Coordinates of C-alpha atoms in Angstrom, one line a residue:
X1 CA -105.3 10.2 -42.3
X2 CA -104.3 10.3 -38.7
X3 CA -102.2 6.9 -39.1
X4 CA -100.6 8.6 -42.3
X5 CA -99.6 11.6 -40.3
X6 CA -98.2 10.1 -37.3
X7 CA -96.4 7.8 -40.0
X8 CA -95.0 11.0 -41.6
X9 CA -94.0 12.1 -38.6
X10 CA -92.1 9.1 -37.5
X11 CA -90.1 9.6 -40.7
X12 CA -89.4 12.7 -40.3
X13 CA -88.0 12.3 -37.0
X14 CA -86.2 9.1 -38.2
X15 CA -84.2 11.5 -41.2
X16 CA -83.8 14.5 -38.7
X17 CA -81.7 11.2 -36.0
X18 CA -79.9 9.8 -39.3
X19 CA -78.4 13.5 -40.0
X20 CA -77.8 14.1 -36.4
X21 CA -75.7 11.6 -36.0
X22 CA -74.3 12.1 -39.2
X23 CA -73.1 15.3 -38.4
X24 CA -72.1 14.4 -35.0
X25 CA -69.6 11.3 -36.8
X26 CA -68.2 14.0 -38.6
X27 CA -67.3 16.6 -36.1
X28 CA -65.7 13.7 -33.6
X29 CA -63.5 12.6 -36.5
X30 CA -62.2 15.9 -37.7
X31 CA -61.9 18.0 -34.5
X32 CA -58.2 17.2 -33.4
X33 CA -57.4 16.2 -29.9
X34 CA -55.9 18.3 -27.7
X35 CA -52.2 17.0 -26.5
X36 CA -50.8 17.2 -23.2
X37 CA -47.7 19.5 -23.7
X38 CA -45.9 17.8 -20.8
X39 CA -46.1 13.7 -21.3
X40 CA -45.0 11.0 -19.1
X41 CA -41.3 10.1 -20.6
X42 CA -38.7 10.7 -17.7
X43 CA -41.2 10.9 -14.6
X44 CA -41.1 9.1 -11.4
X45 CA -44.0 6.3 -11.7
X46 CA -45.0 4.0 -9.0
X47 CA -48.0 1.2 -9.7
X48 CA -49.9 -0.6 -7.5
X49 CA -50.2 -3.6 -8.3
X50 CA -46.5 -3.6 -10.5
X51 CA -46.0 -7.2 -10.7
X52 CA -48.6 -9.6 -12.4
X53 CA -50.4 -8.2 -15.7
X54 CA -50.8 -4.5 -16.5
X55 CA -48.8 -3.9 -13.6
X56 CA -45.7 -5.3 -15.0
X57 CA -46.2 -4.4 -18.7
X58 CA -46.7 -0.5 -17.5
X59 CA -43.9 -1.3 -15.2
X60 CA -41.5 -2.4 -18.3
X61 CA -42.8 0.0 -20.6
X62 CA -42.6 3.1 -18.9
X63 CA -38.7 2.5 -17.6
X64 CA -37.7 1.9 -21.5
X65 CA -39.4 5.4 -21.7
X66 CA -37.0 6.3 -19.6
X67 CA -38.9 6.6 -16.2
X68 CA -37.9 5.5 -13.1
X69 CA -40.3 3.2 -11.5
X70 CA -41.4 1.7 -8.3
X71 CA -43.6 -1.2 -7.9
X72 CA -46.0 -2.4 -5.0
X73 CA -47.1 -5.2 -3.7
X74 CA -47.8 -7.9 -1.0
X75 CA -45.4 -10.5 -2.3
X76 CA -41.8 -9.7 -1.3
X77 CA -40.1 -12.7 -2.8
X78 CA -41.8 -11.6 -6.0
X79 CA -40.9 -7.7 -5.9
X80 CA -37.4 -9.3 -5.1
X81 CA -37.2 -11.2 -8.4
X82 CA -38.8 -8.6 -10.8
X83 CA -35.7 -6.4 -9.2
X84 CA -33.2 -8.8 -9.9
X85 CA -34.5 -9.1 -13.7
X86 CA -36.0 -5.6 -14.5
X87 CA -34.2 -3.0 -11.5
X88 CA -37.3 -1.8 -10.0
X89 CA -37.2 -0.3 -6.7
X90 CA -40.7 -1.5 -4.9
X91 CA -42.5 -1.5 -1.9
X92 CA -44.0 -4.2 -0.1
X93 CA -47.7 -3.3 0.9
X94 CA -51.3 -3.8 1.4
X95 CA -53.6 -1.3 -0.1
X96 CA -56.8 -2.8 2.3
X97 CA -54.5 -1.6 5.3
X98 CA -53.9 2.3 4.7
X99 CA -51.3 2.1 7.6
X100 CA -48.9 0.0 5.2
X101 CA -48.4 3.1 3.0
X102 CA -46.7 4.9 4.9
X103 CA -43.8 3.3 3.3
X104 CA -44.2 5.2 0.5
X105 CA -41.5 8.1 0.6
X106 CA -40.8 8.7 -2.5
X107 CA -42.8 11.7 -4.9
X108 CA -44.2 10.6 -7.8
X109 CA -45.4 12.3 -11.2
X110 CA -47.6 9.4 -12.2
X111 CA -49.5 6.9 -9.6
X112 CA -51.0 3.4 -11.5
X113 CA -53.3 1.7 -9.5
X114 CA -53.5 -1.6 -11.0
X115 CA -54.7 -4.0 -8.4
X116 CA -57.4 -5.7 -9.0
X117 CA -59.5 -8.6 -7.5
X118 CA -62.3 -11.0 -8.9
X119 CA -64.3 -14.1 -7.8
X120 CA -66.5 -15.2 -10.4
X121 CA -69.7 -16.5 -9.6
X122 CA -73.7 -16.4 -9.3
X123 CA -74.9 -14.1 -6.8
X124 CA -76.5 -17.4 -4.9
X125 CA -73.1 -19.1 -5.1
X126 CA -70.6 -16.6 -3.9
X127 CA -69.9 -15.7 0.2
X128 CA -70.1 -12.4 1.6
X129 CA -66.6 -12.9 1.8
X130 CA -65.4 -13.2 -1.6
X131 CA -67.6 -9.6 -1.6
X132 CA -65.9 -7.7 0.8
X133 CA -62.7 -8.9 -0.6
X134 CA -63.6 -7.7 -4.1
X135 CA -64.1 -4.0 -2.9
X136 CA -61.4 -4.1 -0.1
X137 CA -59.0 -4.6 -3.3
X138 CA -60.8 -3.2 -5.7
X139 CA -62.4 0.3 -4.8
X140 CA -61.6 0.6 -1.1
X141 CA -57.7 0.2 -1.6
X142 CA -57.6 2.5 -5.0
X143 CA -59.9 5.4 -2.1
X144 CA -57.0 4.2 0.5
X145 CA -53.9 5.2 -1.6
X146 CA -55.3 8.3 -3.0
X147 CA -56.2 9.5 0.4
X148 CA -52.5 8.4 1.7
X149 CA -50.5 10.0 -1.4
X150 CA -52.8 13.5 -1.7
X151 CA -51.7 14.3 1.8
X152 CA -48.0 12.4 1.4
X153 CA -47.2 13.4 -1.9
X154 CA -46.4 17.3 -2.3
X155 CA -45.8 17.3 -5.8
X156 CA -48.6 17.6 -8.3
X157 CA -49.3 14.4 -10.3
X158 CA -51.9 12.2 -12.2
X159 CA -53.9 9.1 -10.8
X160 CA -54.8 6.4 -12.7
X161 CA -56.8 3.5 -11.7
X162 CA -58.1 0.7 -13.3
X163 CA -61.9 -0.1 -14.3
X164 CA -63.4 -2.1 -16.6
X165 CA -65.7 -2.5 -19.4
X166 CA -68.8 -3.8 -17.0
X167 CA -68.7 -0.5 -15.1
X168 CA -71.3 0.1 -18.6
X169 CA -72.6 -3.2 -19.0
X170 CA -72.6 -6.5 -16.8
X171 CA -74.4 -9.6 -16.6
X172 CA -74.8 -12.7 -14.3
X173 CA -71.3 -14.2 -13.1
X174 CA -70.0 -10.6 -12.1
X175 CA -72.3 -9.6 -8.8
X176 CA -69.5 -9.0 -7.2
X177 CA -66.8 -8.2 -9.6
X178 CA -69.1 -5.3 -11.1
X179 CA -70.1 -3.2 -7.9
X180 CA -66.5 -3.1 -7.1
X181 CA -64.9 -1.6 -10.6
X182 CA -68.4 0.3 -11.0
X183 CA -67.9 2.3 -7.5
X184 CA -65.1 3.9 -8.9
X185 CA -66.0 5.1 -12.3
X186 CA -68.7 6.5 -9.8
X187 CA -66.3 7.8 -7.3
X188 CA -64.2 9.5 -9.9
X189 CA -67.4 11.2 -11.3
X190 CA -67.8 12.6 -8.2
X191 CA -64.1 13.4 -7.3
X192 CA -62.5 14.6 -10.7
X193 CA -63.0 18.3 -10.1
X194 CA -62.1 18.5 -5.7
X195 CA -59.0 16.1 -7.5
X196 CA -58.4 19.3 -10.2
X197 CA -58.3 21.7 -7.2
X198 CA -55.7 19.7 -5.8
X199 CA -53.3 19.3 -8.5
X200 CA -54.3 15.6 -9.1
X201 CA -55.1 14.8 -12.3
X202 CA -57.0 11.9 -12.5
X203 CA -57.7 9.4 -15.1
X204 CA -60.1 6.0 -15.4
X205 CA -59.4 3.4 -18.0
X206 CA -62.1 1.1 -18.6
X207 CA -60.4 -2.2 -20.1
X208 CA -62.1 -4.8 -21.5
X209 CA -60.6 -8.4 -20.6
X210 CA -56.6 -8.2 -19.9
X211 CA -55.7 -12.5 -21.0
X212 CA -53.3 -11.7 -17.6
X213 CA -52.5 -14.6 -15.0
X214 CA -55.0 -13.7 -12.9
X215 CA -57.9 -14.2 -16.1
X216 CA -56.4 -17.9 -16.7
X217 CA -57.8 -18.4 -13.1
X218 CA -61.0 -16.7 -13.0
X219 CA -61.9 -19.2 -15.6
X220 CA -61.4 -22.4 -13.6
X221 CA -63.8 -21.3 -11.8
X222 CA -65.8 -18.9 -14.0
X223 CA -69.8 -20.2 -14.9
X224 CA -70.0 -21.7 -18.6
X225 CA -72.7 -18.9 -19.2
X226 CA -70.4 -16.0 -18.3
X227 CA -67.3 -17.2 -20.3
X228 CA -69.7 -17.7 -23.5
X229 CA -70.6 -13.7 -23.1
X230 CA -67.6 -12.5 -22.0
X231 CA -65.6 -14.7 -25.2
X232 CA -62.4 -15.8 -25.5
X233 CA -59.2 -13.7 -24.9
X234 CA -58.0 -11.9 -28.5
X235 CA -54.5 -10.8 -29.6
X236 CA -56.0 -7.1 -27.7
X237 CA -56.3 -8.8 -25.0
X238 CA -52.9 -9.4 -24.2
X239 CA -51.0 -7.3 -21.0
X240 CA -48.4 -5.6 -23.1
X241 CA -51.0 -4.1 -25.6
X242 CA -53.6 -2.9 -23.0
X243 CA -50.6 -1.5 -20.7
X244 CA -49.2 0.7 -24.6
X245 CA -52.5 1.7 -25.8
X246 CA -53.3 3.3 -22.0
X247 CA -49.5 4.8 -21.9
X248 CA -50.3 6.2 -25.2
X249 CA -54.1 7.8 -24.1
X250 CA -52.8 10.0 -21.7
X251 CA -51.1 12.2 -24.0
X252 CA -54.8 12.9 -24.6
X253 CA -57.2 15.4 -22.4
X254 CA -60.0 12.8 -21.7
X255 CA -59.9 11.8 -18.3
X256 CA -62.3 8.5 -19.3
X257 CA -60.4 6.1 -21.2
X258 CA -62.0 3.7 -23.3
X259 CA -60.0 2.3 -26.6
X260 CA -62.0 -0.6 -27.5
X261 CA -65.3 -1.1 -29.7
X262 CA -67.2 -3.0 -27.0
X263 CA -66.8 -0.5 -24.6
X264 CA -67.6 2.7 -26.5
X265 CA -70.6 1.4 -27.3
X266 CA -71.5 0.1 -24.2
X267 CA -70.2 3.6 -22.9
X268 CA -72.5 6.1 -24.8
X269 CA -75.4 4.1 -24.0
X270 CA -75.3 2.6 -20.6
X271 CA -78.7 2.7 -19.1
X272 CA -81.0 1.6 -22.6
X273 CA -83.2 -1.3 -21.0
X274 CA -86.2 -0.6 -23.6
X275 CA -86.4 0.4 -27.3
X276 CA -88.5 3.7 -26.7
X277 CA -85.8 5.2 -24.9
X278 CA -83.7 5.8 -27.4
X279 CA -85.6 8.4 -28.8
X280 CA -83.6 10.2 -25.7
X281 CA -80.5 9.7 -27.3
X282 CA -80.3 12.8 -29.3
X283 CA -81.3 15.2 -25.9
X284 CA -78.5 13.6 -23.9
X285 CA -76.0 13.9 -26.5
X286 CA -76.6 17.5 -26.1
X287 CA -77.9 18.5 -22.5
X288 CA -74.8 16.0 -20.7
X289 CA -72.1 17.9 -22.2
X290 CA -73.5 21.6 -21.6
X291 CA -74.4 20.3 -17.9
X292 CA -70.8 18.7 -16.9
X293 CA -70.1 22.2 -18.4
X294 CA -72.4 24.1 -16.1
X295 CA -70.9 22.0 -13.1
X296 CA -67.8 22.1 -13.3
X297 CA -67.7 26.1 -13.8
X298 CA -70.0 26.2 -10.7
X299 CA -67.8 24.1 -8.8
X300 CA -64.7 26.1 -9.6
X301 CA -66.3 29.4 -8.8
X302 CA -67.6 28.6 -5.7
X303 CA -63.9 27.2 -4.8
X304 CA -61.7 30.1 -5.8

């Protein structure tokens, strides 16, 4: 009898998950997203990190949407050819050295932060170096310009930097890779609503793999386990179609961007290690959203 009720019970609580979800499915696909009234068309853009990859396809994109745009990097001869061909303005800097900046003059509407950094490898293989490098580039410089332009540049704009799908999910042949993009989906938690206060919206799109340059040699030295998970590059992956379909997500009001399969589901369930724990699912669906609610009025009461 017992074993018949608790099997009962377990049925029931399957059916009352299956319409939960059911329901949920149904108001995500018919609520219409909010649009920014103002979009990006005609602003002054500068990316970091302009000319290799997303940099450059942004870069391209956004001046044929008739924006003016500056790129920055370390690699002058480069900047000078991308000029020549495409008639970006640039600056030459390094975003681990905040002093190098202050060659930024201009105001800008929208800020890219596309620079990016990775040495694949086991934890037991890789140097403390090839760490510190990783978040010098990748979280420490992204921190360095948005402290530099939230003092240097007086006109409101958005910030967007760059993470990536194992900010949700990693696995071995990304110790050091995955601290450094996860620290900023972390610092942006944290930051979004002091950001708000300031006029500085900010955005974080986590990409899954860009088949950039810079991906062609990760894999020369990339383990054989972690190119098997990760997979081969797809016609996604490529530069031009990662840089449109994030141009094209800002017009919405979510700050998080994620656009591809993988990472949504890895995103709405991050932190699953054992099967029981997805009978938690259903409560976090529904306490998250009322608590970020809950915060962020608290936070902007307490700051008025």
């Amino acid at each position: 009898m017992i074993v018949s009720l608790k099997n009962m019970c377990k049925s029931i609580n399957l059916y009352y998950v299956v319409i939960f979800y059911l329901l949920l499915f149904l108001l995500l696909v018919f609520i219409p997203q909010r649009k920014q009234k103002n979009f990006i068309e005609g602003n002054q853009i500068l990316i970091i990190g302009g000319s290799t990859g997303l940099g450059i396809s942004l870069a391209i994109q956004l001046q044929d949407m008739g924006c003016k745009v500056y790129i920055a990097g370390r690699n002058l001869e480069k900047l000078k050819h991308l000029q020549k061909i495409h008639g970006f303005n640039f600056y030459v800097l390094d975003v681990r050295d905040i002093n190098t900046l202050k060659v930024i003059t201009e105001k800008f509407n929208y800020v890219f932060y596309c620079a990016g950094y990775c040495v694949p490898g086991y934890f037991i293989d890789l140097k403390i170096e090839d760490f510190k490098q990783m978040m010098d580039t990748n979280f420490f410089g992204c921190i360095n310009t948005l402290k530099y332009l939230l003092h240097a540049n007086k006109t409101p704009f958005s910030y967007i930097a760059i993470a990536s799908t194992v900010c949700y999910y990693t696995f071995p042949g990304y110790s050091g890779y995955s601290p450094s993009k996860a620290a900023l989906k972390s610092f942006f938690d944290a930051a979004e609503l002091e950001l708000e206060k300031k006029n500085i919206k900010s955005y974080i799109y986590f990409v899954n793999t860009i088949d950039s340059l810079g991906f062609k040699n990760e894999n020369k030295t990339k383990p054989e386990f972690t190119k098997y998970v990760e997979g081969e590059a797809t016609e996604k992956s490529n530069p031009d179609i990662r840089a449109s379909v994030l141009i094209k997500s800002l017009k919405d009001e979510r700050t998080k961007i994620v656009k591809d399969f993988e990472t949504q589901i890895l995103k709405v369930a991050p932190s699953i290690d054992y099967f029981s724990e997805i009978i938690y699912l259903p409560l976090a669906i529904i306490i998250l959203p009322v608590w970020n609610y809950y915060i962020r009025k608290l936070f902007l009461n307490h700051h008025q």
